Amino acid sequence: MEDTPITRPLVVVTNREPYVDERTRRGIRVLPNAGGVVSALDPLLRKMGGDWVAWGSGSADRQTAPGGIRPVPLKDPRYRLHRIYLSPDEVQGYYNRYANQGLWPLSHMLIERARFSRQAWSVYRSVNLKFARKVAREGAADALIFSHDYQLALFPSLLRQLRPELAIAHFWHIPWPTFTVLRLCPQYQEILRGLLGADVLGFQTDDDVEAFLTSVERTFRHVLVDRTTQQVQWQGRTVQVTAFPISVDIEEIERLAQSPRVTRFAHGIRRRLASGGQQLGISVERADYTKGIIPRLEALREFFTRYPHRRGQVNFLQIVVPTRSEVNAYRTLFRQVEEETERLNREFGTADWKPVLTVRRSVDRTRLTGLFRAADFALVSSLFDGMNLVAKEFVSSQIEGRGVLLLSETAGASQELDAALSVNPWDPEGFAATLEQALSLPAEERIRRMQAMQKQIHGHTLFDWVTAILIALEAASEHYVRT
Ligand code: GDG
């Protein structure tokens, strides 16, 4: 990234902030946000410098950001974090309700879970306007504005109205639903208009781009949509709609995976497994219903039923990180996972073996990388997933190439990682059979598959993702700067 061709000032805009400052009895604690979006953008801004606008959600956030600006890092700052403060009602309407109970399930095509209300919509709109006003006040004329995801769908057009000359790229991290599903959202036309305020609209896969272009075509009959160039002519401007599959910093992960600490940790796990002749499987995700945790437990039940010789041989570790606990559906899911796991363990477990172990909190990056390195297989069972970074992180950590990745065919990552064994989370019997196949794969075949996927990720890193979007944005917005 040192040799990044980007020279214009960068402003990143996200819902979540990269660092949350929390007041504790022992003073202020800085909590880095471990989500996919943030871990992608923080290293970039640290290298390039710039500004990041986000919701300040920490109890000590005001204290560490005099005038709303918090330097990052606090000592020897590399970039500025601009915090936007939201009232409890705003958080409820904009984030918990419209974004997380409406757009999130809709985009993952789990329509029975989607709830929309005009009241939540109006709060969603006003918070998007708050973000737009902040950037409009402070953004330099030649700045590249890079906004993100389903919480800020209206931001591009609201900012465009306030500052027509600004260059705006918006990246949609989750799937784009088919038009049949999209139109169930009462405000879908406004959502489309909101996004079309950008110069560059990025999606994870070509399927998402195709679904988005179809939505535009079907909604606005007279708008010109060019499938070859993937451009939409919108209110006298050209909107470039392109797939930019997000990725990971594989070199950094490899460095960490080979570090003495991770190596010691991973070897320790392997020694314990070898003494019992056992294999280790792993899954890691936020406790979100889109990740297919319950279907995966069903597949495991099927697996231990159909292949009884595997009982006592396979240890499965599921890391389930609490998330969005203000939303009912998430609390219910967390309980269901507990119940289903206990049931499975009661059914198959013995005095000295439990099929599934659960960790119910976030695990630090060093341990996580050690577990990824040591594991014999990983299960990514998403019902729908924009990309799924866990799949790419697992592959990047597999120094010995021993592990097999079982990857849901409905996760964006499956379009690139074609040497994974693909599973359908809706098909427990097929899932179980594929797990049996994975456990029986010879070592050379495992290594061959893993190396093919590692090569693929080396060719498309996180920095390639960011650079491609910003280059497209510079190109798309050159005329604003010239005129
Ligand atoms: C959205 C889209 C898209 C998780 N548990 C722990 C932990 N994590 C880290 C993972 C990974 C990130 O959180 C999760 O990213 P995913 O991509 O898997 O999933 P979402 O959070 O749903 O992300 C998704 C992504 O945006 C980026 O565009 O790929 O499709 O839904 O980095 O490692 N990290 C640590 N401990 C944990 O316990 N340290």
XYZ file of N, CA and C in Angstrom, residues 192-387:
588
model
N -32.943 2.764 -3.749
C -32.224 2.761 -5.028
C -31.751 4.172 -5.375
N -32.655 5.140 -5.231
C -32.279 6.534 -5.531
C -31.121 6.984 -4.645
N -31.179 6.569 -3.387
C -30.133 6.953 -2.439
C -28.771 6.461 -2.899
N -28.708 5.201 -3.290
C -27.427 4.625 -3.697
C -26.927 5.220 -5.010
N -27.867 5.544 -5.910
C -27.471 6.065 -7.221
C -26.889 7.481 -7.141
N -26.837 8.039 -5.936
C -26.139 9.312 -5.755
C -24.627 9.142 -5.845
N -24.136 7.900 -5.767
C -22.682 7.651 -5.818
C -22.178 7.693 -7.261
N -20.856 7.874 -7.418
C -20.240 7.762 -8.747
C -19.873 6.315 -9.018
N -19.443 5.629 -7.951
C -19.066 4.219 -8.069
C -19.830 3.453 -7.010
N -20.507 2.400 -7.444
C -21.232 1.549 -6.495
C -20.576 0.175 -6.548
N -20.056 -0.271 -5.403
C -19.353 -1.553 -5.391
C -20.174 -2.629 -4.703
N -20.131 -3.839 -5.276
C -20.782 -5.006 -4.673
C -19.740 -6.123 -4.577
N -20.109 -7.192 -3.845
C -19.151 -8.279 -3.634
C -18.993 -9.179 -4.867
N -20.102 -9.439 -5.558
C -20.033 -10.420 -6.665
C -20.770 -9.904 -7.904
N -20.511 -10.573 -9.029
C -21.212 -10.223 -10.273
C -22.707 -10.478 -10.148
N -23.077 -11.490 -9.367
C -24.506 -11.760 -9.177
C -25.191 -10.572 -8.502
N -24.513 -9.970 -7.531
C -25.082 -8.799 -6.847
C -25.230 -7.633 -7.826
N -24.198 -7.428 -8.655
C -24.241 -6.336 -9.632
C -25.419 -6.552 -10.575
N -25.541 -7.784 -11.057
C -26.623 -8.126 -11.980
C -27.995 -7.865 -11.326
N -28.133 -8.296 -10.077
C -29.419 -8.111 -9.385
C -29.706 -6.623 -9.181
N -28.655 -5.852 -8.891
C -28.857 -4.410 -8.687
C -29.281 -3.744 -9.998
N -28.573 -4.064 -11.091
C -28.900 -3.434 -12.378
C -30.329 -3.791 -12.803
N -30.725 -5.039 -12.547
C -32.095 -5.440 -12.866
C -33.089 -4.627 -12.036
N -32.772 -4.434 -10.750
C -33.671 -3.645 -9.887
C -33.846 -2.233 -10.439
N -32.738 -1.631 -10.908
C -32.807 -0.256 -11.430
C -33.664 -0.241 -12.696
N -33.387 -1.217 -13.564
C -34.119 -1.288 -14.839
C -35.615 -1.453 -14.626
N -35.965 -2.348 -13.705
C -37.377 -2.645 -13.491
C -38.106 -1.511 -12.764
N -37.346 -0.733 -11.978
C -37.985 0.320 -11.183
C -38.136 1.620 -11.971
N -37.054 1.966 -12.691
C -37.068 3.247 -13.415
C -37.014 2.923 -14.907
N -38.175 2.830 -15.521
C -38.254 2.294 -16.886
C -37.457 3.101 -17.908
N -37.285 4.393 -17.678
C -36.647 5.196 -18.727
C -35.155 5.434 -18.478
N -34.641 4.827 -17.453
C -33.220 5.034 -17.151
C -32.386 4.082 -17.990
N -31.282 4.596 -18.516
C -30.419 3.785 -19.378
C -29.464 2.945 -18.532
N -29.566 1.617 -18.703
C -28.662 0.716 -17.985
C -27.864 -0.049 -19.033
N -26.535 0.127 -19.003
C -25.693 -0.550 -19.993
C -25.028 -1.753 -19.328
N -25.459 -2.953 -19.739
C -24.941 -4.184 -19.138
C -23.466 -4.403 -19.458
N -23.008 -3.951 -20.628
C -21.616 -4.202 -21.018
C -20.662 -3.371 -20.170
N -20.952 -2.091 -20.019
C -20.039 -1.251 -19.229
C -20.439 -1.241 -17.759
N -21.579 -1.820 -17.426
C -22.134 -1.812 -16.063
C -22.319 -0.382 -15.558
N -22.888 0.442 -16.443
C -23.114 1.840 -16.066
C -24.602 2.183 -16.125
N -24.979 3.083 -15.225
C -26.352 3.575 -15.202
C -26.297 5.082 -15.457
N -27.115 5.562 -16.368
C -27.194 7.015 -16.593
C -28.269 7.551 -15.657
N -27.863 8.366 -14.718
C -28.778 8.764 -13.656
C -28.687 10.267 -13.408
N -29.747 10.984 -13.669
C -29.811 12.423 -13.432
C -28.593 13.161 -13.982
N -28.258 12.858 -15.231
C -27.166 13.564 -15.902
C -25.777 13.106 -15.506
N -25.691 12.052 -14.718
C -24.376 11.532 -14.317
C -24.281 10.054 -14.698
N -23.022 9.547 -14.715
C -22.821 8.120 -14.965
C -22.489 7.441 -13.650
N -23.212 6.394 -13.315
C -22.898 5.637 -12.096
C -22.278 4.308 -12.524
N -21.064 4.083 -12.073
C -20.359 2.840 -12.403
C -20.702 1.786 -11.350
N -21.269 0.662 -11.772
C -21.668 -0.392 -10.822
C -20.789 -1.618 -11.085
N -19.960 -1.986 -10.114
C -18.955 -3.023 -10.377
C -18.796 -3.951 -9.174
N -18.410 -5.203 -9.450
C -18.090 -6.135 -8.367
C -16.630 -5.960 -7.956
N -16.424 -5.698 -6.664
C -15.075 -5.628 -6.088
C -15.079 -6.590 -4.904
N -14.727 -7.867 -5.110
C -14.802 -8.817 -3.986
C -13.813 -8.425 -2.883
N -14.309 -8.262 -1.677
C -13.428 -7.844 -0.575
C -12.513 -9.015 -0.188
N -11.356 -8.680 0.380
C -10.419 -9.753 0.715
C -9.723 -9.471 2.044
N -8.640 -10.190 2.299
C -7.919 -10.034 3.559
C -6.467 -9.677 3.278
N -5.767 -9.218 4.315
C -4.344 -8.919 4.191
C -3.594 -10.227 4.436
N -3.480 -11.033 3.393
C -2.952 -12.398 3.572
C -1.507 -12.383 4.077
N -0.710 -11.416 3.636
C 0.695 -11.398 4.084
C 0.774 -11.192 5.591
N -0.068 -10.292 6.091
C -0.096 -10.025 7.523
C -0.564 -11.276 8.297
N -1.580 -11.947 7.766
C -2.088 -13.155 8.447
C -1.025 -14.247 8.441
N -0.332 -14.399 7.325
C 0.727 -15.415 7.265
C 1.843 -15.111 8.258
N 2.184 -13.818 8.352
C 3.231 -13.430 9.315
C 2.804 -13.808 10.722
N 1.552 -13.475 11.056
C 1.045 -13.775 12.397
C 0.978 -15.288 12.618
N 0.502 -16.013 11.617
C 0.345 -17.470 11.754
C 1.698 -18.155 11.986
N 2.777 -17.544 11.460
C 4.100 -18.164 11.610
C 4.884 -17.602 12.785
N 4.284 -16.660 13.513
C 4.999 -16.041 14.627
C 5.214 -17.088 15.725
N 6.248 -16.913 16.559
C 6.524 -17.911 17.605
C 5.314 -18.159 18.523
N 4.582 -17.111 18.874
C 3.433 -17.290 19.795
C 2.360 -18.168 19.189
N 1.993 -17.856 17.943
C 0.938 -18.640 17.288
C 1.432 -20.066 17.029
N 2.680 -20.193 16.639
C 3.236 -21.522 16.361
C 3.188 -22.392 17.622
N 3.597 -21.821 18.754
C 3.563 -22.574 20.019
C 2.141 -23.014 20.345
N 1.221 -22.068 20.198
C -0.190 -22.330 20.518
C -0.748 -23.443 19.608
N -0.476 -23.317 18.300
C -1.013 -24.295 17.335
C -0.388 -25.674 17.573
N 0.918 -25.716 17.838
C 1.576 -27.008 18.083
C 1.015 -27.675 19.333
N 0.731 -26.855 20.352
C 0.138 -27.383 21.591
C -1.184 -28.086 21.294
N -2.009 -27.438 20.482
C -3.306 -28.039 20.133
C -3.083 -29.341 19.363
N -2.168 -29.326 18.414
C -1.926 -30.536 17.606
C -1.451 -31.697 18.479
N -0.600 -31.399 19.439
C -0.098 -32.474 20.325
C -1.251 -33.116 21.087
N -2.143 -32.244 21.621
C -3.270 -32.794 22.389
C -4.184 -33.632 21.498
N -4.406 -33.175 20.261
C -5.287 -33.912 19.357
C -4.649 -35.250 18.991
N -3.322 -35.231 18.742
C -2.628 -36.443 18.293
C -2.695 -37.520 19.370
N -2.592 -37.092 20.637
C -2.575 -38.102 21.708
C -3.908 -38.853 21.772
N -5.011 -38.197 21.358
C -6.304 -38.889 21.373
C -6.723 -39.356 19.986
N -5.881 -39.185 18.978
C -6.210 -39.569 17.612
C -7.420 -38.813 17.084
N -7.496 -37.510 17.405
C -8.706 -36.760 17.055
C -8.472 -35.681 15.996
N -9.563 -35.273 15.381
C -9.502 -34.180 14.400
C -10.304 -32.993 14.935
N -9.819 -31.790 14.597
C -10.461 -30.574 15.106
C -11.148 -29.804 13.979
N -12.412 -29.476 14.223
C -13.146 -28.621 13.284
C -13.475 -27.311 13.967
N -13.640 -26.240 13.163
C -13.877 -24.932 13.774
C -14.886 -24.107 12.970
N -15.609 -23.258 13.689
C -16.437 -22.231 13.032
C -16.329 -20.971 13.878
N -16.400 -19.810 13.234
C -16.320 -18.531 13.937
C -17.289 -17.562 13.288
N -18.160 -16.980 14.078
C -19.007 -15.933 13.517
C -19.761 -15.186 14.603
N -20.294 -14.027 14.230
C -21.243 -13.351 15.086
C -22.477 -14.238 15.157
N -23.175 -14.225 16.296
C -24.352 -15.100 16.433
C -25.497 -14.530 15.614
N -25.391 -14.682 14.308
C -26.365 -14.082 13.388
C -27.077 -15.205 12.647
N -28.421 -15.050 12.475
C -29.179 -16.126 11.837
C -28.780 -16.338 10.375
N -28.114 -15.329 9.753
C -27.694 -15.534 8.357
C -26.526 -16.517 8.248
N -25.857 -16.782 9.370
C -24.641 -17.603 9.309
C -24.944 -19.101 9.343
N -26.211 -19.468 9.506
C -26.585 -20.886 9.412
C -26.044 -21.744 10.549
N -26.076 -21.222 11.769
C -25.506 -21.975 12.902
C -26.401 -23.173 13.242
N -27.715 -22.960 13.279
C -28.637 -24.067 13.608
C -28.598 -25.139 12.491
N -28.697 -24.752 11.218
C -28.556 -25.771 10.165
C -27.239 -26.548 10.262
N -26.184 -25.885 10.695
C -24.900 -26.585 10.826
C -24.965 -27.627 11.946
N -25.629 -27.272 13.045
C -25.772 -28.244 14.131
C -26.628 -29.431 13.660
N -27.628 -29.143 12.833
C -28.433 -30.245 12.280
C -27.567 -31.148 11.412
N -26.710 -30.532 10.621
C -25.825 -31.326 9.754
C -24.880 -32.184 10.608
N -24.418 -31.630 11.735
C -23.526 -32.398 12.604
C -24.277 -33.580 13.230
N -25.542 -33.342 13.601
C -26.345 -34.445 14.153
C -26.460 -35.572 13.114
N -26.748 -35.175 11.888
C -26.857 -36.117 10.771
C -25.529 -36.871 10.592
N -24.442 -36.130 10.696
C -23.107 -36.699 10.503
C -22.805 -37.783 11.549
N -23.049 -37.462 12.827
C -22.731 -38.446 13.867
C -23.720 -39.614 13.844
N -24.905 -39.408 13.279
C -25.868 -40.507 13.159
C -25.441 -41.454 12.040
N -25.079 -40.850 10.900
C -24.760 -41.691 9.734
C -23.362 -42.285 9.770
N -22.457 -41.640 10.490
C -21.072 -42.141 10.525
C -20.661 -42.344 11.983
N -21.244 -43.351 12.632
C -21.004 -43.521 14.082
C -19.531 -43.756 14.420
N -18.751 -44.279 13.451
C -17.324 -44.489 13.757
C -16.590 -43.169 13.981
N -17.223 -42.042 13.611
C -16.579 -40.742 13.820
C -16.808 -40.205 15.235
N -17.710 -40.835 15.968
C -17.940 -40.370 17.342
C -16.663 -40.572 18.156
N -16.348 -39.616 18.951
C -15.129 -39.718 19.751
C -13.891 -39.281 18.977
N -14.019 -39.125 17.652
C -12.852 -38.792 16.812
C -12.804 -37.333 16.406
N -13.994 -36.712 16.373
C -14.075 -35.345 15.854
C -14.475 -34.397 16.976
N -13.681 -33.338 17.147
C -14.034 -32.283 18.098
C -14.390 -31.053 17.311
N -15.557 -30.526 17.564
C -15.940 -29.323 16.840
C -16.013 -28.140 17.792
N -15.271 -27.079 17.456
C -15.255 -25.885 18.305
C -16.005 -24.766 17.594
N -17.119 -24.311 18.186
C -17.841 -23.189 17.565
C -17.652 -21.932 18.413
N -17.130 -20.888 17.751
C -16.989 -19.600 18.430
C -18.162 -18.739 17.967
N -19.019 -18.409 18.921
C -20.254 -17.694 18.603
C -20.212 -16.376 19.366
N -19.983 -15.288 18.643
C -19.781 -13.995 19.298
C -21.116 -13.246 19.396
N -21.496 -12.831 20.604
C -22.760 -12.095 20.751
C -22.769 -10.839 19.883
N -23.928 -10.536 19.305
C -24.035 -9.386 18.413
C -25.465 -8.850 18.445
N -25.643 -7.563 18.208
C -26.965 -6.934 18.070
C -27.976 -7.421 19.122
N -27.530 -7.489 20.358
C -28.371 -8.119 21.379
C -29.599 -7.265 21.731
N -29.684 -6.022 21.185
C -30.884 -5.197 21.403
C -32.040 -5.723 20.555
N -31.717 -6.538 19.546
C -32.774 -7.051 18.661
C -33.190 -8.436 19.143
N -34.506 -8.607 19.306
C -35.078 -9.850 19.826
C -34.593 -11.117 19.142
N -34.627 -11.089 17.808
C -34.290 -12.279 17.025
C -32.887 -12.790 17.372
N -32.006 -11.862 17.728
C -30.627 -12.264 18.023
C -30.521 -12.920 19.396
N -31.295 -12.386 20.343
C -31.284 -13.005 21.678
C -31.863 -14.409 21.589
N -32.952 -14.550 20.817
C -33.580 -15.854 20.662
C -32.602 -16.839 20.018
N -31.915 -16.380 18.993
C -30.983 -17.276 18.303
C -29.896 -17.775 19.258
N -29.382 -16.861 20.067
C -28.316 -17.236 20.992
C -28.786 -18.378 21.903
N -30.022 -18.254 22.388
C -30.594 -19.302 23.244
C -30.761 -20.616 22.482
N -31.259 -20.507 21.237
C -31.472 -21.717 20.433
C -30.165 -22.469 20.190
N -29.105 -21.695 19.938
C -27.803 -22.331 19.692
C -27.387 -23.115 20.938
N -27.561 -22.493 22.105
C -27.232 -23.175 23.371
C -28.015 -24.485 23.486
N -29.336 -24.385 23.257
C -30.197 -25.558 23.441
C -29.843 -26.678 22.465
N -29.663 -26.293 21.190
C -29.364 -27.304 20.170
C -28.016 -27.970 20.433
N -27.065 -27.166 20.887
C -25.735 -27.723 21.155
C -25.815 -28.704 22.332
N -26.539 -28.307 23.380
C -26.668 -29.204 24.537
C -27.341 -30.513 24.136
N -28.360 -30.391 23.297
C -29.099 -31.582 22.861
C -28.156 -32.539 22.114
N -27.376 -31.958 21.218
C -26.427 -32.764 20.429
C -25.401 -33.434 21.346
N -24.904 -32.675 22.301
C -23.896 -33.216 23.210
C -24.477 -34.317 24.092
N -25.747 -34.141 24.499
C -26.390 -35.178 25.315
C -26.573 -36.456 24.502
N -26.960 -36.252 23.241
C -27.294 -37.394 22.390
C -26.066 -38.239 22.062
N -24.943 -37.582 21.768
C -23.786 -38.332 21.273
C -22.605 -38.350 22.236
N -22.560 -37.400 23.167
C -21.380 -37.268 24.020
C -21.199 -38.454 24.959
N -19.971 -38.642 25.406
C -19.681 -39.701 26.378
C -19.000 -39.051 27.573
N -18.579 -39.870 28.532
C -17.953 -39.309 29.739
C -16.717 -38.492 29.390
N -15.964 -38.925 28.359
C -14.737 -38.164 28.064
C -14.696 -37.531 26.669
N -15.839 -37.416 26.054
C -15.866 -36.724 24.747
C -17.178 -35.982 24.526
N -17.031 -34.721 24.095
C -18.181 -33.888 23.752
C -18.030 -33.517 22.286
N -19.032 -33.778 21.464
C -18.861 -33.445 20.041
C -18.648 -31.957 19.778
N -19.382 -31.092 20.503
C -19.291 -29.657 20.198
C -18.936 -28.850 21.445
N -17.879 -28.071 21.318
C -17.524 -27.126 22.385
C -17.888 -25.730 21.918
N -18.422 -24.909 22.827
C -18.824 -23.559 22.414
C -18.039 -22.508 23.171
N -17.538 -21.510 22.443
C -16.978 -20.315 23.075
C -17.955 -19.195 22.781
N -18.422 -18.513 23.809
C -19.504 -17.539 23.621
C -19.021 -16.104 23.634
N -17.790 -15.862 23.309
C -17.296 -14.483 23.297
C -16.239 -14.347 22.212
N -15.828 -13.127 21.986
C -14.823 -12.871 20.963
C -13.465 -13.411 21.423
N -12.743 -14.016 20.528
C -11.428 -14.589 20.836
C -10.377 -13.677 20.208
N -9.234 -13.457 20.911
C -8.283 -12.488 20.335
C -7.634 -13.045 19.066
N -7.144 -12.124 18.263
C -6.662 -12.451 16.917
C -5.552 -13.526 16.940
N -4.658 -13.465 17.938
C -3.559 -14.418 17.996
C -4.097 -15.837 18.182
N -4.994 -16.013 19.137
C -5.559 -17.350 19.384
C -6.373 -17.836 18.197
N -7.149 -16.900 17.637
C -7.993 -17.267 16.502
C -7.122 -17.790 15.352
N -6.026 -17.094 15.097
C -5.133 -17.506 14.011
C -4.507 -18.865 14.343
N -4.171 -19.069 15.624
C -3.622 -20.365 16.044
C -4.628 -21.486 15.837
N -5.880 -21.234 16.165
C -6.926 -22.246 15.978
C -7.112 -22.538 14.486
N -7.116 -21.469 13.677
C -7.251 -21.657 12.227
C -6.085 -22.515 11.703
N -4.891 -22.231 12.205
C -3.719 -22.964 11.712
C -3.782 -24.435 12.115
N -4.271 -24.682 13.332
C -4.241 -26.050 13.868
C -5.405 -26.916 13.369
N -6.461 -26.294 12.881
C -7.690 -27.057 12.607
C -7.551 -27.998 11.405
N -8.306 -29.105 11.459
C -8.362 -30.038 10.334
C -9.423 -29.645 9.329
N -10.432 -28.930 9.820
C -11.442 -28.428 8.884
C -12.173 -27.233 9.487
N -12.738 -26.419 8.609
C -13.570 -25.284 9.053
C -14.910 -25.395 8.340
N -15.965 -25.051 9.065
C -17.305 -25.079 8.475
C -17.852 -23.660 8.367
N -18.090 -23.208 7.142
C -18.746 -21.911 6.907
C -20.087 -22.237 6.265
N -21.153 -22.027 7.038
C -22.452 -22.580 6.629
C -23.505 -21.510 6.366
N -23.071 -20.288 6.030
C -24.014 -19.170 5.857
C -25.184 -19.511 4.945
N -26.380 -19.041 5.340
C -27.551 -19.199 4.462
C -27.394 -18.283 3.255
N -26.966 -17.053 3.529
C -26.530 -16.103 2.509
C -25.461 -15.245 3.166
N -24.463 -14.826 2.395
C -23.377 -14.035 2.968
C -22.765 -13.218 1.827
N -22.544 -11.915 2.079
C -21.963 -11.081 1.024
C -20.676 -11.701 0.526
N -19.708 -11.872 1.438
C -18.447 -12.510 1.090
C -18.158 -13.639 2.064
